[in-house]
GROMACS .gro file of C-alpha atoms in nm:
model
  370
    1UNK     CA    1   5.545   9.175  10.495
    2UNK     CA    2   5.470   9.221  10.111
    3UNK     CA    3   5.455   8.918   9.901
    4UNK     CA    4   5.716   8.797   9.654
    5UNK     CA    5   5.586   8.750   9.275
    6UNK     CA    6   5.722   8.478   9.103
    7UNK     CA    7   5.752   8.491   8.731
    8UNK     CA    8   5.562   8.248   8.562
    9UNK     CA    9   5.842   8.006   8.423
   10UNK     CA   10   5.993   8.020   8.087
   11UNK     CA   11   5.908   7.719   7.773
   12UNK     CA   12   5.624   7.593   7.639
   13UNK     CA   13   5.556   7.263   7.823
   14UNK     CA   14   5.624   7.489   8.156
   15UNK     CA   15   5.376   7.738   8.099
   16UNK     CA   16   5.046   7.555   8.198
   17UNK     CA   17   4.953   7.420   8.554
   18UNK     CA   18   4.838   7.096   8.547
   19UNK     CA   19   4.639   6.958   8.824
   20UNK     CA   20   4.457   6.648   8.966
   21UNK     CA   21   4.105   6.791   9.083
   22UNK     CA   22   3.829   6.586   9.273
   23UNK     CA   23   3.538   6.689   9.084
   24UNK     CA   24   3.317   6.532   9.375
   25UNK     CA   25   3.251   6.190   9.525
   26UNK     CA   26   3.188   5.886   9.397
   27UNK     CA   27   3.414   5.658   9.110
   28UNK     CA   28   3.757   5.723   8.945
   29UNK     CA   29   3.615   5.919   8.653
   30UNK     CA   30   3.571   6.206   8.983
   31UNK     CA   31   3.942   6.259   8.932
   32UNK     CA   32   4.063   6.483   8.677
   33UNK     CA   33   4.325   6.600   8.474
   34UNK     CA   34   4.317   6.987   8.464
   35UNK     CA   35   4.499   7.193   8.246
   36UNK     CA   36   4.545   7.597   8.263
   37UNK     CA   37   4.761   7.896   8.188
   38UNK     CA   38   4.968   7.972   8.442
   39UNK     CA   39   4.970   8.322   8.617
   40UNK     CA   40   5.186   8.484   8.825
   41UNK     CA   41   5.235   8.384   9.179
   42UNK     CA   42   5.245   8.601   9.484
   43UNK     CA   43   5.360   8.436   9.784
   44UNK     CA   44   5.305   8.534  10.090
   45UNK     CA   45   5.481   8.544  10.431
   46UNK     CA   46   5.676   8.161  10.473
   47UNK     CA   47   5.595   8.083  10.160
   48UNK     CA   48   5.779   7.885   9.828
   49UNK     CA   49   5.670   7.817   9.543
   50UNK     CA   50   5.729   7.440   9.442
   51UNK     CA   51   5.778   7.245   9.072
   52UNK     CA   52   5.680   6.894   9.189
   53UNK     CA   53   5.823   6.617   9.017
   54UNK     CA   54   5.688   6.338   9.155
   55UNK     CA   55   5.395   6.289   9.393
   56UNK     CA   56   5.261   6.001   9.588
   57UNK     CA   57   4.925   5.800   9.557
   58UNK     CA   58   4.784   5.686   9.950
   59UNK     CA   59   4.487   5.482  10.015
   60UNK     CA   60   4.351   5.777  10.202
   61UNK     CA   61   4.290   5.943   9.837
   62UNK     CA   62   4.082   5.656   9.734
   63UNK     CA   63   3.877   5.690  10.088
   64UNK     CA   64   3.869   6.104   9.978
   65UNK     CA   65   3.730   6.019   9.628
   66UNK     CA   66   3.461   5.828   9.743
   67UNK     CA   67   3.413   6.109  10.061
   68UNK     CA   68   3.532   5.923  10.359
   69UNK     CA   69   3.827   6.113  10.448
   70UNK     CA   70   3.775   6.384  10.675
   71UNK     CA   71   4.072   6.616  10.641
   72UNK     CA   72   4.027   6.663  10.288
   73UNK     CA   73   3.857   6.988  10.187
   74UNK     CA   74   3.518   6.916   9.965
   75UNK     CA   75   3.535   6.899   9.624
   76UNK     CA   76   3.614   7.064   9.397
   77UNK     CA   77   3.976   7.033   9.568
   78UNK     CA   78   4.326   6.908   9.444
   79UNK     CA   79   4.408   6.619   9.622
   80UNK     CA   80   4.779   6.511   9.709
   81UNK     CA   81   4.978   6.509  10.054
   82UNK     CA   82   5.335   6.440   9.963
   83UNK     CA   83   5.589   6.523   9.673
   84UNK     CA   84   5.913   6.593   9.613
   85UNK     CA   85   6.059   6.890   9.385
   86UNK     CA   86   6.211   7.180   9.323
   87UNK     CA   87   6.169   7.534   9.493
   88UNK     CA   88   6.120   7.829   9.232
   89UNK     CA   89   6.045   8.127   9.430
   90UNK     CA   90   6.030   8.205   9.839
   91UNK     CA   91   5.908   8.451  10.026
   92UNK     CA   92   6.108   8.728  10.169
   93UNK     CA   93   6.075   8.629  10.526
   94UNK     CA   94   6.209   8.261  10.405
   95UNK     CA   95   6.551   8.248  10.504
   96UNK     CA   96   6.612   7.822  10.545
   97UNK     CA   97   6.523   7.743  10.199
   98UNK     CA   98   6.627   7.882   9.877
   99UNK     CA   99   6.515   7.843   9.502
  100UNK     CA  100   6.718   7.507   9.356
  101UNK     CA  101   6.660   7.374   9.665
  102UNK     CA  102   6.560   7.019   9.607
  103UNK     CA  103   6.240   6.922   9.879
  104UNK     CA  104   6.043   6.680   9.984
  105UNK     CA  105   5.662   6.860  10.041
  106UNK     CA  106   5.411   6.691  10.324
  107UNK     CA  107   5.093   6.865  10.320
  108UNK     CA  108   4.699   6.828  10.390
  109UNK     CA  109   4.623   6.841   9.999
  110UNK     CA  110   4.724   6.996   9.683
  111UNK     CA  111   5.012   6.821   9.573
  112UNK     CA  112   4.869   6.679   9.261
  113UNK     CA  113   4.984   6.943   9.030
  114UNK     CA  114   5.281   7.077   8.861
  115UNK     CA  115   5.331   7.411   9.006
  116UNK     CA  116   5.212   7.452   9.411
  117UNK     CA  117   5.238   7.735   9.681
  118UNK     CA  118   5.353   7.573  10.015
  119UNK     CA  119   5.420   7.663  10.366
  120UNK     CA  120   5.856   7.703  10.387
  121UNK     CA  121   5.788   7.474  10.701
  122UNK     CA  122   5.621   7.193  10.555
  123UNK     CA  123   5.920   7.143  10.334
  124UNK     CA  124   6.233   6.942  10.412
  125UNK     CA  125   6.545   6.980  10.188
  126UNK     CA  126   6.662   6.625  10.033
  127UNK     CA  127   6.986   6.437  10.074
  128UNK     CA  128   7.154   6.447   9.710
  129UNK     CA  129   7.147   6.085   9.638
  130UNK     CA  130   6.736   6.065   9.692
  131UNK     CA  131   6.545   6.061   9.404
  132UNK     CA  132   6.249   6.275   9.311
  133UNK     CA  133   6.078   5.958   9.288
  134UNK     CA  134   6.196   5.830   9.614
  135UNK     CA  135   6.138   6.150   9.774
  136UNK     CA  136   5.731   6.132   9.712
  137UNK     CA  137   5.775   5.793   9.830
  138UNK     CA  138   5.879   5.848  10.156
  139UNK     CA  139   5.663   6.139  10.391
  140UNK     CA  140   5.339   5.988  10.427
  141UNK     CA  141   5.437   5.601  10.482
  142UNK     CA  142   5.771   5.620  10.651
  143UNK     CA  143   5.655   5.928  10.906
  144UNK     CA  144   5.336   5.692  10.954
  145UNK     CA  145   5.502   5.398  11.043
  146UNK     CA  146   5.802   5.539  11.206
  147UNK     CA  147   5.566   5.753  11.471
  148UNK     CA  148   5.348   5.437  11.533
  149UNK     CA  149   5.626   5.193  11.607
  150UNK     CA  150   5.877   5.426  11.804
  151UNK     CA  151   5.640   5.704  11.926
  152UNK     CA  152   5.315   5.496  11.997
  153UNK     CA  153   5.416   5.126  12.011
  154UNK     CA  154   5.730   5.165  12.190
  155UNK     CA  155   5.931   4.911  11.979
  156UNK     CA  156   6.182   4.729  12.160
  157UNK     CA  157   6.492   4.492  12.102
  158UNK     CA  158   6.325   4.106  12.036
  159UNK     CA  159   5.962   4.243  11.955
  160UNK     CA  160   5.752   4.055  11.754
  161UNK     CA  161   5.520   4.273  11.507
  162UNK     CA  162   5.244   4.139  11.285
  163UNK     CA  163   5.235   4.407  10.999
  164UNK     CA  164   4.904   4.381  10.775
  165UNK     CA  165   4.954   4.506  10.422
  166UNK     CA  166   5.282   4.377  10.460
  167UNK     CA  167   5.359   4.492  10.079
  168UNK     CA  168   5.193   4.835  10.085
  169UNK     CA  169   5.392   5.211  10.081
  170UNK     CA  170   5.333   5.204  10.508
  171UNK     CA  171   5.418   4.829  10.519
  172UNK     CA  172   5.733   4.818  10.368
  173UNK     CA  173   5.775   5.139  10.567
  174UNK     CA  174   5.752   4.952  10.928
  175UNK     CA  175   5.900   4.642  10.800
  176UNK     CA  176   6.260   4.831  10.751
  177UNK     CA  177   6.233   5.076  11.077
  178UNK     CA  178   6.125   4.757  11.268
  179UNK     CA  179   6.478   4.587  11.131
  180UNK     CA  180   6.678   4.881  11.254
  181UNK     CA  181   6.609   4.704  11.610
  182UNK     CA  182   6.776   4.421  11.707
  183UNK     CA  183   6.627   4.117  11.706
  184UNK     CA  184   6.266   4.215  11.557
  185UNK     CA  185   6.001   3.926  11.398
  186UNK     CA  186   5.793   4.083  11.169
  187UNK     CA  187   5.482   3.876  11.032
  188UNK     CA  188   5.318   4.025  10.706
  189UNK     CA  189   5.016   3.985  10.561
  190UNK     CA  190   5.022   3.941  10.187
  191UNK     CA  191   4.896   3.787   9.888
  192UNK     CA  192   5.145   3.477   9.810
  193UNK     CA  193   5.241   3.651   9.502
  194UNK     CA  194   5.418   3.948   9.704
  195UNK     CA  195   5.578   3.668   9.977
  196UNK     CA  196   5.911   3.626   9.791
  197UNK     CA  197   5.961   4.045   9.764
  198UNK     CA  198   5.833   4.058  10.109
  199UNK     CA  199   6.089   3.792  10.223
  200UNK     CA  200   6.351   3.947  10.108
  201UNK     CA  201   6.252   4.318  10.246
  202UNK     CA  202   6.212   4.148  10.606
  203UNK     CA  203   5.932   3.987  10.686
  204UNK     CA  204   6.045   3.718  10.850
  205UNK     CA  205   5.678   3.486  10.830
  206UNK     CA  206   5.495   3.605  10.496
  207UNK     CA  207   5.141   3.499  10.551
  208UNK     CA  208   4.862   3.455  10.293
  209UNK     CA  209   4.564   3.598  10.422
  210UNK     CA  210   4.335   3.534  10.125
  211UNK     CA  211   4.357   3.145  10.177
  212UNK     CA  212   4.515   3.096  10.565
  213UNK     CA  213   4.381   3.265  10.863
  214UNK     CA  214   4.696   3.451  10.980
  215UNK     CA  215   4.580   3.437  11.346
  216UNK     CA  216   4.623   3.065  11.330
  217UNK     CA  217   4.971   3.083  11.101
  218UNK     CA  218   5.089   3.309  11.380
  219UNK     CA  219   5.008   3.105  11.648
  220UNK     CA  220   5.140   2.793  11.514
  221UNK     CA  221   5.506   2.992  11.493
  222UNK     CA  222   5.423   3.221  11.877
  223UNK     CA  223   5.178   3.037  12.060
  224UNK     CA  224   5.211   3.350  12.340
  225UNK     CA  225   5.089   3.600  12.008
  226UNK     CA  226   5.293   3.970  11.890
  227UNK     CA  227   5.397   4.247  12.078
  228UNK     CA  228   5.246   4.504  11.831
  229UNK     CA  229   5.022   4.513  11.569
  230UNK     CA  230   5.003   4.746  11.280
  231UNK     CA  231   4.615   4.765  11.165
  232UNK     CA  232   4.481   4.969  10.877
  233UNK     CA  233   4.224   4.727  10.773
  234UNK     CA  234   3.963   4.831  11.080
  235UNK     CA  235   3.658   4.635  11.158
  236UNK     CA  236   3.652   4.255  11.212
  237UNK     CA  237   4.025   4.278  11.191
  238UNK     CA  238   4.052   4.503  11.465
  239UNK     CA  239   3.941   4.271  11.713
  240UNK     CA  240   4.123   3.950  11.560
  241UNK     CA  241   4.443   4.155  11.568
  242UNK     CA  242   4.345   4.231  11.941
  243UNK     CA  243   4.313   3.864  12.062
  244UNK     CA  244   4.664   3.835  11.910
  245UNK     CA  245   4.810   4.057  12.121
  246UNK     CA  246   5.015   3.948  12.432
  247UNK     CA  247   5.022   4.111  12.763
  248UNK     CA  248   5.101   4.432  12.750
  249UNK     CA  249   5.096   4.468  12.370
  250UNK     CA  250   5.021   4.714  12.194
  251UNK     CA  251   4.736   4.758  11.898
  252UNK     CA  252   4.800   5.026  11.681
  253UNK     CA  253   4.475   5.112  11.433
  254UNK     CA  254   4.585   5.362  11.143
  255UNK     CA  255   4.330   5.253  10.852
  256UNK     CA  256   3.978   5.141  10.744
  257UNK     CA  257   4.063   4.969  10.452
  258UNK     CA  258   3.803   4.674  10.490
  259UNK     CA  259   3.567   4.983  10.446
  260UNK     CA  260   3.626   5.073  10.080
  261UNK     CA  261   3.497   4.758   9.919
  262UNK     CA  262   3.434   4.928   9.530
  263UNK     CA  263   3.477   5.289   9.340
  264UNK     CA  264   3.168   5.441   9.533
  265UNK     CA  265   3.131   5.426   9.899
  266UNK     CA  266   2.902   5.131  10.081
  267UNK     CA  267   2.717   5.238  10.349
  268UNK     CA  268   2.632   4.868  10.428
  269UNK     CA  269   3.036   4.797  10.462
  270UNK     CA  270   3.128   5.108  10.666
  271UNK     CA  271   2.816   5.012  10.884
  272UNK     CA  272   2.989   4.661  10.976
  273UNK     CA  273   3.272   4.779  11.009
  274UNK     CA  274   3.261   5.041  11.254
  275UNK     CA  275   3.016   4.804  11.446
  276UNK     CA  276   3.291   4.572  11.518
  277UNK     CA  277   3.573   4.867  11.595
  278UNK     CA  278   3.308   4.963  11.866
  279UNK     CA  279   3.301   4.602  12.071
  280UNK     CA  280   3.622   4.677  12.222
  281UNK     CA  281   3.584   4.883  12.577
  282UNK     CA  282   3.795   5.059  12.823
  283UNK     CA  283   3.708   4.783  13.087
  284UNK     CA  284   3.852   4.509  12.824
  285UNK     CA  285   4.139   4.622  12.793
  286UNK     CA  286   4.199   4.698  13.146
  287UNK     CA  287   4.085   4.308  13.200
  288UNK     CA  288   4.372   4.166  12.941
  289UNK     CA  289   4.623   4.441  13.022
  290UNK     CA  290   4.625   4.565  12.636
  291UNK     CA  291   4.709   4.902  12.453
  292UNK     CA  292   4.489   5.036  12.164
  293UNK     CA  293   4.619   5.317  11.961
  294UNK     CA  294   4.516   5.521  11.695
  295UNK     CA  295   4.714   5.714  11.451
  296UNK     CA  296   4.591   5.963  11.173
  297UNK     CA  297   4.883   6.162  11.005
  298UNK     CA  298   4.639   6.427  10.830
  299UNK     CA  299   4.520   6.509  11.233
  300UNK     CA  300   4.854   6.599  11.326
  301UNK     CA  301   4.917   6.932  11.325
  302UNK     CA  302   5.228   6.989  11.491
  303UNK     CA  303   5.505   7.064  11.261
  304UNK     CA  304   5.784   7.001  11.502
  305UNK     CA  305   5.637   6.682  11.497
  306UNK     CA  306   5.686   6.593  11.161
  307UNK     CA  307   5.956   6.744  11.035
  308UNK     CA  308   6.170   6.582  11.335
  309UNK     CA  309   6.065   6.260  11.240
  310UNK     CA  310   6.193   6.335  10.877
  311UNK     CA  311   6.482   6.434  10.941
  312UNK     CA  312   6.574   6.130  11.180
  313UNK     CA  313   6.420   5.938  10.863
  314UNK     CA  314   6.616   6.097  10.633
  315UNK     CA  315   6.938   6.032  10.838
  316UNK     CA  316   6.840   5.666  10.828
  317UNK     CA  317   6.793   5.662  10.468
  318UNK     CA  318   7.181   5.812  10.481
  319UNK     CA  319   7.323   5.508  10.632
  320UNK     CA  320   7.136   5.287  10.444
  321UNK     CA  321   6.857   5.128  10.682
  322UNK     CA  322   6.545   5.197  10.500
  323UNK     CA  323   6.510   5.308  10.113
  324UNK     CA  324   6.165   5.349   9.959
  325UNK     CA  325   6.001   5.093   9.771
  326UNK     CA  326   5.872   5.210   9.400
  327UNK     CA  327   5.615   4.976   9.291
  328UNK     CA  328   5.540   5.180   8.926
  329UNK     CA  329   5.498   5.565   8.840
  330UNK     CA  330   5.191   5.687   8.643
  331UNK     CA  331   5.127   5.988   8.450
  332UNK     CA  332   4.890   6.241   8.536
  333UNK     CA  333   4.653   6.085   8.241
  334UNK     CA  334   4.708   5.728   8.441
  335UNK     CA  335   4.591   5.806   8.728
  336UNK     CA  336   4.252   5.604   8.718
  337UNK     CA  337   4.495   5.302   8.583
  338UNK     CA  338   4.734   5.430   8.881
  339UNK     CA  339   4.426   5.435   9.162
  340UNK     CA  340   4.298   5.106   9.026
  341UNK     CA  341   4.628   4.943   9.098
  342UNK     CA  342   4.610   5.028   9.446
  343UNK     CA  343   4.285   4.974   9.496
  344UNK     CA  344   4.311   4.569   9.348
  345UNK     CA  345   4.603   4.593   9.615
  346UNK     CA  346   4.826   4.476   9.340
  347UNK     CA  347   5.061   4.699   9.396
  348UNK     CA  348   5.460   4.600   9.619
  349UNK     CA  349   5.543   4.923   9.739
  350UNK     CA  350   5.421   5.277   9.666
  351UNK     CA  351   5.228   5.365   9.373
  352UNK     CA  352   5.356   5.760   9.247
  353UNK     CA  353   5.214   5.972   9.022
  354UNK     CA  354   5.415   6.222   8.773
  355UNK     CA  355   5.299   6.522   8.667
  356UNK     CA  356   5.530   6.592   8.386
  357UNK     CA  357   5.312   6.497   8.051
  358UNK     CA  358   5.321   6.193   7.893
  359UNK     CA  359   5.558   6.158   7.614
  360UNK     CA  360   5.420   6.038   7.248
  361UNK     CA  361   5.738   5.796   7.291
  362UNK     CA  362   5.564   5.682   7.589
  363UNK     CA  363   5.226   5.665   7.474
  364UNK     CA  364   5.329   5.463   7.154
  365UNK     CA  365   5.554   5.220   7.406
  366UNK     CA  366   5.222   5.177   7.644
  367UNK     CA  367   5.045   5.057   7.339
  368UNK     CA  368   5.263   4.805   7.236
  369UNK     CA  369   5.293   4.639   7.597
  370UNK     CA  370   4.887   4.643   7.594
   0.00000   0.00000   0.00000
C-alpha cells in the first residue's frame, strides 16, 4: 500500500522538530536538545503521525544514558517510551484511529520529540477527562506494575506487599492497583520526607530505608514476612527482599537501580551487584517454597499484551481507582535539571518532560524562584 504524506504543519513555533538525542554514553550533558526544519512525512502501512504533548522520564533512560539498557538502540538515538498527544496524519490502511484523536503512545524509543511516526497499534485513544500530562504518566509505570502484581504475582484479597520506591512513577503505580483488592497491606520504602504523601496514597507502613532497616520494621509489624515483593533496586536487595518472603511468596525483580550509583556507569557497582542477584539458585527456592520473577516491559513484545492491560487500566482510571501521580514537568531545555531530579530520587511521583518550548514568561518566572 502507498504511503500517506503528511503536510508539514502550519505556524512558526510548529514548523521545527525538536528532539531529545543521546549523543552517546556517559553524563547528562549526552542528552540533547535538537532542533530542525521539519519535512514532510510519509507514513507507511499502520502508521500515524503523532504531536506529543507530554512525555515521560523512567529510570531506564538514566540506565540508557550511561549504556546499561539493552533495548535501547546505540546512540545517536532519541530516547523516550511513552507520551501522550495528538494524531496528525494516518496511514491509509489505519482505520481505528483518526487525526484529532487524542493518544497515549508506548513505544521502545523515540518519544522525546515534538513530531513522531508511530505504529497505529502502539497507540491507545484517551478517555476525555485524562490529561496530556497524565496520559505520559501512565503506560510505562501503571502497565509495569499492573502486569507484575495481577499477571506475575497473582495478587490476592488480604496480601501483604512490600513496595520499594514506594514514591516513584511504578510505586505509586502498584500502591493504587494493590488497593483495588480488598484487604491489601502495602509497606513502602521511602525517604521520611515522602511518608506523609505516601500515607495518604496507601501505603499503609511508610518505612525509612536510609536510617531503619525495613526488613526489621517489617518484621516487627508481620513477624511471618509479605506475600510479594516489588524489587527494582537488584543486588543486595534482592536477596534481603527474598528472606522476607513467606511461603509461597512471590519475588518480583523489575530494576537495577542500586547499579547506577553517579552520571557515568561503575563497573565496580554493577560488578557487586549482579554478584549478589546470582547467589540465589533453583534448588533454594525449591528448599523455601519461593517464587522469583522477573519483569522487563521494553522485552515484551506482544502487543495484545499491552494494549489489554491499558485498556483495563484505563477503565480503572474511569471509575476512579488509580490516577497518575505528577511530581513536576520540565521543558525540553530542563531535562538535565529534570534527569537529576530523578536520579537524587527526589522526586513523589513521575517526573514528565514537555516538548513545547519554554516560554520567556517562564524563563523570567524560573529565575526569580532560583
Amino acid at each position: 500500500m502507498s504511503g500517506v504524506e503528511a503536510p508539514a504543519a502550519a505556524g512558526a513555533a510548529e514548523d521545527k522538530v525538536r528532539s531529545l538525542v543521546l549523543t552517546g554514553y556517559g553524563g547528562y550533558d549526552k542528552v540533547k536538545l535538537q532542533v530542525k526544519p521539519q519535512n514532510k512525512v510519509q507514513l507507511k502501512s499502520g502508521e500515524v503521525l503523532l504531536r506529543v504533548k507530554a512525555c515521560g522520564l523512567n529510570f531506564a533512560e538514566l540506565m540508557g544514558r550511561q549504556g546499561l539498557y539493552d533495548p535501547l538502540p546505540a546512540p545517536p538515538v532519541t530516547m523516550g517510551m511513552e507520551g501522550a498527544g495528538v494524531i496528525e496524519a494516518v496511514a491509509d490502511d489505519v482505520k481505528d484511529r483518526k487525526v484529532g484523536d487524542r493518544v497515549i503512545a508506548l513505544v521502545r524509543s523515540g518519544l522525546w520529540q515534538n513530531l513522531v511516526v508511530v505504529p497505529a497499534v502502539r497507540t491507545t485513544v484517551m478517555p476525555d477527562e485524562m490529561s496530556f500530562e497524565e496520559g505520559a504518566a501512565l503506560p510505562i509505570s501503571y502497565v509495569t506494575a499492573y502486569l507484575m502484581l495481577f499477571e506475575m504475582a497473582n495478587l490476592k484479597p488480604g496480601n501483604s506487599v512490600l513496595v520499594h520506591m514506594a514514591a516513584g512513577g511504578v510505586g505509586i503505580a502498584a500502591t493504587q492497583l494493590c488497593h483495588t483488592v480488598p484487604d491489601v497491606i502495602v509497606f513502602g520504602t521511602a525517604s521520611s520526607s515522602k511518608h506523609e504523601t505516601i500515607a495518604r496514597g496507601g501505603v499503609t507502613h511508610p518505612i525509612d530505608y536510609r536510617t531503619r532497616d525495613y526488613a526489621d520494621e517489617i518484621r516487627k509489624i508481620s513477624p511471618k514476612g509479605v506475600d510479594i515483593v516489588l524489587d527494582p533496586l537488584g543486588g543486595a536487595d534482592t536477596q534481603k527482599s527474598f528472606n522476607l518472603l513467606k511461603p509461597l511468596g512471590s519475588l518480583i525483580v523489575f530494576g537495577a537501580a542500586n547499579g547506577v550509583t553517579g552520571q557515568k556507569r561503575n563497573l565496580m557497582a554493577l560488578a557487586k551487584l549482579w554478584y549478589n542477584q546470582m547467589s540465589l539458585t533453583a534448588l533454594k527456592l525449591m528448599q523455601t517454597n519461593k517464587t522469583i520473577g522477573g519483569f522487563h516491559l521494553g522485552y515484551i513484545t506482544d502487543d495484545d499484551i499491552i494494549n489489554r492491560t491499558l485498556v483495563e487500566l484505563l477503565e480503572f482510571y474511569k471509575q476512579g481507582k488509580i490516577k497518575p501521580c505528577i511530581d513536576s514537568c520540565y521543558h525540553f531545555e530542563e531535562v538535565t535539571d529534570a534527569m537529576k531530579r530523578m536520579h537524587e530520587r527526589q522526586n513523589i511521583g513521575k517526573v514528565l518532560l514537555l516538548p513545547s518550548p519554554k516560554r520567556e514568561e517562564e524563563r523570567q518566572w524560573s529565575k526569580a524562584k532560583a
